[in-house]
Coordinates of N, CA and C in Angstrom, one line a residue:
X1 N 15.9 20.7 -42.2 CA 14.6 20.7 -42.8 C 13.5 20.6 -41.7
X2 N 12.6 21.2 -42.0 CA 11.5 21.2 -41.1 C 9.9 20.8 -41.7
X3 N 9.3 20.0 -41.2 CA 7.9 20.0 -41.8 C 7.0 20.0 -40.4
X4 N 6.1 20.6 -40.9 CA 4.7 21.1 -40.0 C 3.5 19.7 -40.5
X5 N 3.0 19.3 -40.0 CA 2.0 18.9 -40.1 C 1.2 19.0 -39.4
X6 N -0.4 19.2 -40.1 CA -1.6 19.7 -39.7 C -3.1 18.8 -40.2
X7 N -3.4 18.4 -39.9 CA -5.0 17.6 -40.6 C -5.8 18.9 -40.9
X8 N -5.9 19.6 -40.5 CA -6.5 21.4 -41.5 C -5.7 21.3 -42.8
X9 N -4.6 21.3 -42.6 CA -3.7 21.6 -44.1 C -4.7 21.0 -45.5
X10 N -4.8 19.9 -45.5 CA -5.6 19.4 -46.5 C -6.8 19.5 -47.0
X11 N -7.5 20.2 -46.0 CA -9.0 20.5 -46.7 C -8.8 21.8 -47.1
X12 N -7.7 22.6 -46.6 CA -7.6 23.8 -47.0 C -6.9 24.4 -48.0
X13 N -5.7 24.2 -48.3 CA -4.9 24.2 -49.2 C -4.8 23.3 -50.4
X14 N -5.0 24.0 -51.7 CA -4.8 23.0 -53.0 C -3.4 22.5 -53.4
X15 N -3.3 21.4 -54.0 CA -2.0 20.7 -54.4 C -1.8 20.5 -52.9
X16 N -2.3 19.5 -51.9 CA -1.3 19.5 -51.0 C -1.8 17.5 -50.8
X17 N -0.5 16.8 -50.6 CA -0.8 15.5 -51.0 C -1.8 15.1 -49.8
X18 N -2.8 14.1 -50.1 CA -3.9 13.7 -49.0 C -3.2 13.4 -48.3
X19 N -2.1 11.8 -48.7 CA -1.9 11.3 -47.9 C -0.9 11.6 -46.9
X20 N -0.5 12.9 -47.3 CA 0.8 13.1 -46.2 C 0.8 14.9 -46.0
X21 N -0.4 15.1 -45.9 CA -0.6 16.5 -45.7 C 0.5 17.3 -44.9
X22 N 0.9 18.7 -45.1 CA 2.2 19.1 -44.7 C 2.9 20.4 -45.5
X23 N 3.4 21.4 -44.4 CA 4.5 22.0 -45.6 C 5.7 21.8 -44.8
X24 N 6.7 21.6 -46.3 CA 7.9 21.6 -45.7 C 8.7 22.6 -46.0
X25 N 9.9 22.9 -45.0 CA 10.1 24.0 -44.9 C 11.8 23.9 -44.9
X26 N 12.9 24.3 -46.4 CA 13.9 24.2 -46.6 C 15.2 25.3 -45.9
X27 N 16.4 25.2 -45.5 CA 16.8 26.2 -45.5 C 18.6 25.8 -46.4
X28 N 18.5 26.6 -47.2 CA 19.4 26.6 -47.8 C 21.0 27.0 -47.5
X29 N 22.2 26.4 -47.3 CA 23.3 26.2 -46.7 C 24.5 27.5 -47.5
X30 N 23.9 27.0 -49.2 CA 24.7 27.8 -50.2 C 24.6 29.0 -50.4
X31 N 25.4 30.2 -50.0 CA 25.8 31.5 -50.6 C 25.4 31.7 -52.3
X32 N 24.3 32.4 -52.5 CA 24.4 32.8 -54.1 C 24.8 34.0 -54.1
X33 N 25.3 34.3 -54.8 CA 26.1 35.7 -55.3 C 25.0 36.6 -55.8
X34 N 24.9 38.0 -55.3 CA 23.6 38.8 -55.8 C 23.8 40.4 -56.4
X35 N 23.6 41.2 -56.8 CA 23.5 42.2 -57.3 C 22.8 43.2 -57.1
X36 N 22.9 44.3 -56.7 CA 21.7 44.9 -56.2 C 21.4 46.1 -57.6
X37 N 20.1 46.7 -57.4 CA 20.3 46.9 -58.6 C 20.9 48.4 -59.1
X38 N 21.4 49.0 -57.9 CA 22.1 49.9 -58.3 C 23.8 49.6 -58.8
X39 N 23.9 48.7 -58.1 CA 25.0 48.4 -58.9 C 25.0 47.3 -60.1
X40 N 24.4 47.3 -60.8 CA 24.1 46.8 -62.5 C 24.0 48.0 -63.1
X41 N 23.5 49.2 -62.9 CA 23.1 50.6 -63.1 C 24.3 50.7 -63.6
X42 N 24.7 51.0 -62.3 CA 26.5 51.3 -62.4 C 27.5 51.3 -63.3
X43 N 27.3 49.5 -63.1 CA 27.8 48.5 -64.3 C 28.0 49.3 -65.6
X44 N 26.5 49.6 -65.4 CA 26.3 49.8 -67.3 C 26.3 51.4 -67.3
X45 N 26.8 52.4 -66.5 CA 26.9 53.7 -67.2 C 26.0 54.4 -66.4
X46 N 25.1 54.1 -65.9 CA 23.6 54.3 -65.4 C 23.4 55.0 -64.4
X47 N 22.2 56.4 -64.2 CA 22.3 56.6 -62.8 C 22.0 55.2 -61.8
X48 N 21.8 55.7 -60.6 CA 21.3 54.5 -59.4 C 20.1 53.8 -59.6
X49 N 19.3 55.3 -60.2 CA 17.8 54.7 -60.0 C 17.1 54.6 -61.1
X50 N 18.0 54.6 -62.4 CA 17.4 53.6 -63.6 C 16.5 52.5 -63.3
X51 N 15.3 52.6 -64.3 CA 14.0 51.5 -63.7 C 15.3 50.5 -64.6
X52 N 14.6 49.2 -64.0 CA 15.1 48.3 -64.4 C 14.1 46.9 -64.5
X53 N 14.1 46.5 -65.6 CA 12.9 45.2 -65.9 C 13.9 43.7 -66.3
X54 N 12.5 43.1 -65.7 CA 13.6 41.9 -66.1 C 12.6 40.8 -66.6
X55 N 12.6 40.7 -67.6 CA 11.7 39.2 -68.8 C 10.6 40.6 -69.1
X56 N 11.1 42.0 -69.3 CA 10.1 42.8 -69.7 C 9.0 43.3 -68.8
X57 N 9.1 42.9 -67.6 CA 8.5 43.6 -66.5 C 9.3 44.6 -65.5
X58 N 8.6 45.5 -65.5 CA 9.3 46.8 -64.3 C 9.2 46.1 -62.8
X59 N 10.8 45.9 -62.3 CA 10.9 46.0 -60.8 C 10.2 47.4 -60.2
X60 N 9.3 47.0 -59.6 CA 8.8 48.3 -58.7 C 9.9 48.6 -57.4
X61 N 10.6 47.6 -56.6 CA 11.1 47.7 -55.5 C 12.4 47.6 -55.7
X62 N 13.0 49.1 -55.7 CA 14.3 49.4 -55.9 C 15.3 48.4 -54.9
X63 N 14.7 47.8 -53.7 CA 15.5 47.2 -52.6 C 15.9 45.6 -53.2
X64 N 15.4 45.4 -54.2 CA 15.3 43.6 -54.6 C 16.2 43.4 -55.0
X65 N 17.6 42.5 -55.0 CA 18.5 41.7 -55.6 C 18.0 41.0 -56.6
X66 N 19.0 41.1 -57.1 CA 19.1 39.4 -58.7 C 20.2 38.4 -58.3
X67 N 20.2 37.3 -58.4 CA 21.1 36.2 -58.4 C 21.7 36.4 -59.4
X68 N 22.9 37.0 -59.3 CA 23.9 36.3 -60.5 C 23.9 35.6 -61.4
X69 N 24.2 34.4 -61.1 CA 24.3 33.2 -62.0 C 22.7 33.4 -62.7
X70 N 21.4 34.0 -62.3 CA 20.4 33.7 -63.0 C 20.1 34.9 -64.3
X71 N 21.2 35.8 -64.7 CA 21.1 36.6 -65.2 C 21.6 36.1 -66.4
X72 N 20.9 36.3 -67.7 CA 21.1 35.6 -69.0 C 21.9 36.9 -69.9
X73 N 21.1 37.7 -70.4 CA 21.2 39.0 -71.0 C 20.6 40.3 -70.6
X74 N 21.5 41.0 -70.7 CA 21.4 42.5 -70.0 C 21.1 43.7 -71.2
X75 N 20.2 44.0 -71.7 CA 20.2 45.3 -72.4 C 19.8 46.8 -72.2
X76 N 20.2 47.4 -72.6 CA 20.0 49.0 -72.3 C 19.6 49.2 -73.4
X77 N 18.5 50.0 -72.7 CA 17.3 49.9 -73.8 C 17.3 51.9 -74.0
X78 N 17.5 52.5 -74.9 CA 17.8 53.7 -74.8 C 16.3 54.5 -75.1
X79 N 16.3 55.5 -74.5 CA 15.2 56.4 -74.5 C 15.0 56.7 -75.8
X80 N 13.5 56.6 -76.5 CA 13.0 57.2 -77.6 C 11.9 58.3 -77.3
X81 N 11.8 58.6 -76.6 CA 10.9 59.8 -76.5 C 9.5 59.4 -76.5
X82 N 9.0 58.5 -77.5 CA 8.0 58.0 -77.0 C 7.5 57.1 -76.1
X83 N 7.9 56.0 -75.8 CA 7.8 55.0 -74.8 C 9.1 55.1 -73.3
X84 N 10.1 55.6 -74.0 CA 10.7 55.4 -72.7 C 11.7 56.7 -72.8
X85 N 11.0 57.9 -71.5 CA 11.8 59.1 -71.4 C 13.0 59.2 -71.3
X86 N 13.5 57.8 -70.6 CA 14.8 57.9 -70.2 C 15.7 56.8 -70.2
X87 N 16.5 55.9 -70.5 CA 16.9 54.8 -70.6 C 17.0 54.0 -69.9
X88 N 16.6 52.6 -70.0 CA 16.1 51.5 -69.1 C 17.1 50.6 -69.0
X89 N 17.0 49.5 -68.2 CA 17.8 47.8 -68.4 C 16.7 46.7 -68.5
X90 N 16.8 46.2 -69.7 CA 15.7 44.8 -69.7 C 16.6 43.7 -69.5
X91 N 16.4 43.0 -67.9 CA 17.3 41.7 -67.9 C 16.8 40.6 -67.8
X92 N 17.1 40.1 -68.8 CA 16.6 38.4 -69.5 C 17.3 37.4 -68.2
X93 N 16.2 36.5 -67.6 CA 17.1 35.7 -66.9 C 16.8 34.3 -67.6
X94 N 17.7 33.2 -66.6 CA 17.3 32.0 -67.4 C 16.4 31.3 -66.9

């Protein structure tokens, strides 16, 4: 663990405690298991570069992983012609 402290920090930054002005800075030891999102695609039938949304928002950046474990429900949402040309994945996380 690392923390910075600065007497600037405080007048500058909101939510930061008066009396112990500071960020700290974690690094995490545990491996999470991730998915990329061509291979969820995959998974499900899918070309590579199926858009894929998750809580109903479009991932713009084909390069982003999902944690595993944070993945709730996965649906394939199939092309209607009007809203979506081609078939999607909306993934619900928790």
């Amino acid at each position: 663990m690392k923390v910075f402290k600065y007497k600037a920090i405080g007048s500058k930054v909101l939510f930061v405690d008066q009396q112990n002005p500071g960020i700290v800075t974690l690094e995490i030891q545990k491996k999470f298991g991730t998915k990329s999102q061509s291979e969820i695609n995959k998974f499900f039938g899918l070309d590579n570069e199926t858009d894929i949304y998750v809580n109903g928002y479009l991932v713009e950046d084909k390069s982003l992983k999902l944690y595993s474990s944070s993945i709730a429900k996965v649906e394939v949402l199939e092309k209607d012609h009007l809203r979506l040309k081609t078939a999607v994945l909306n993934i619900s996380l928790n």
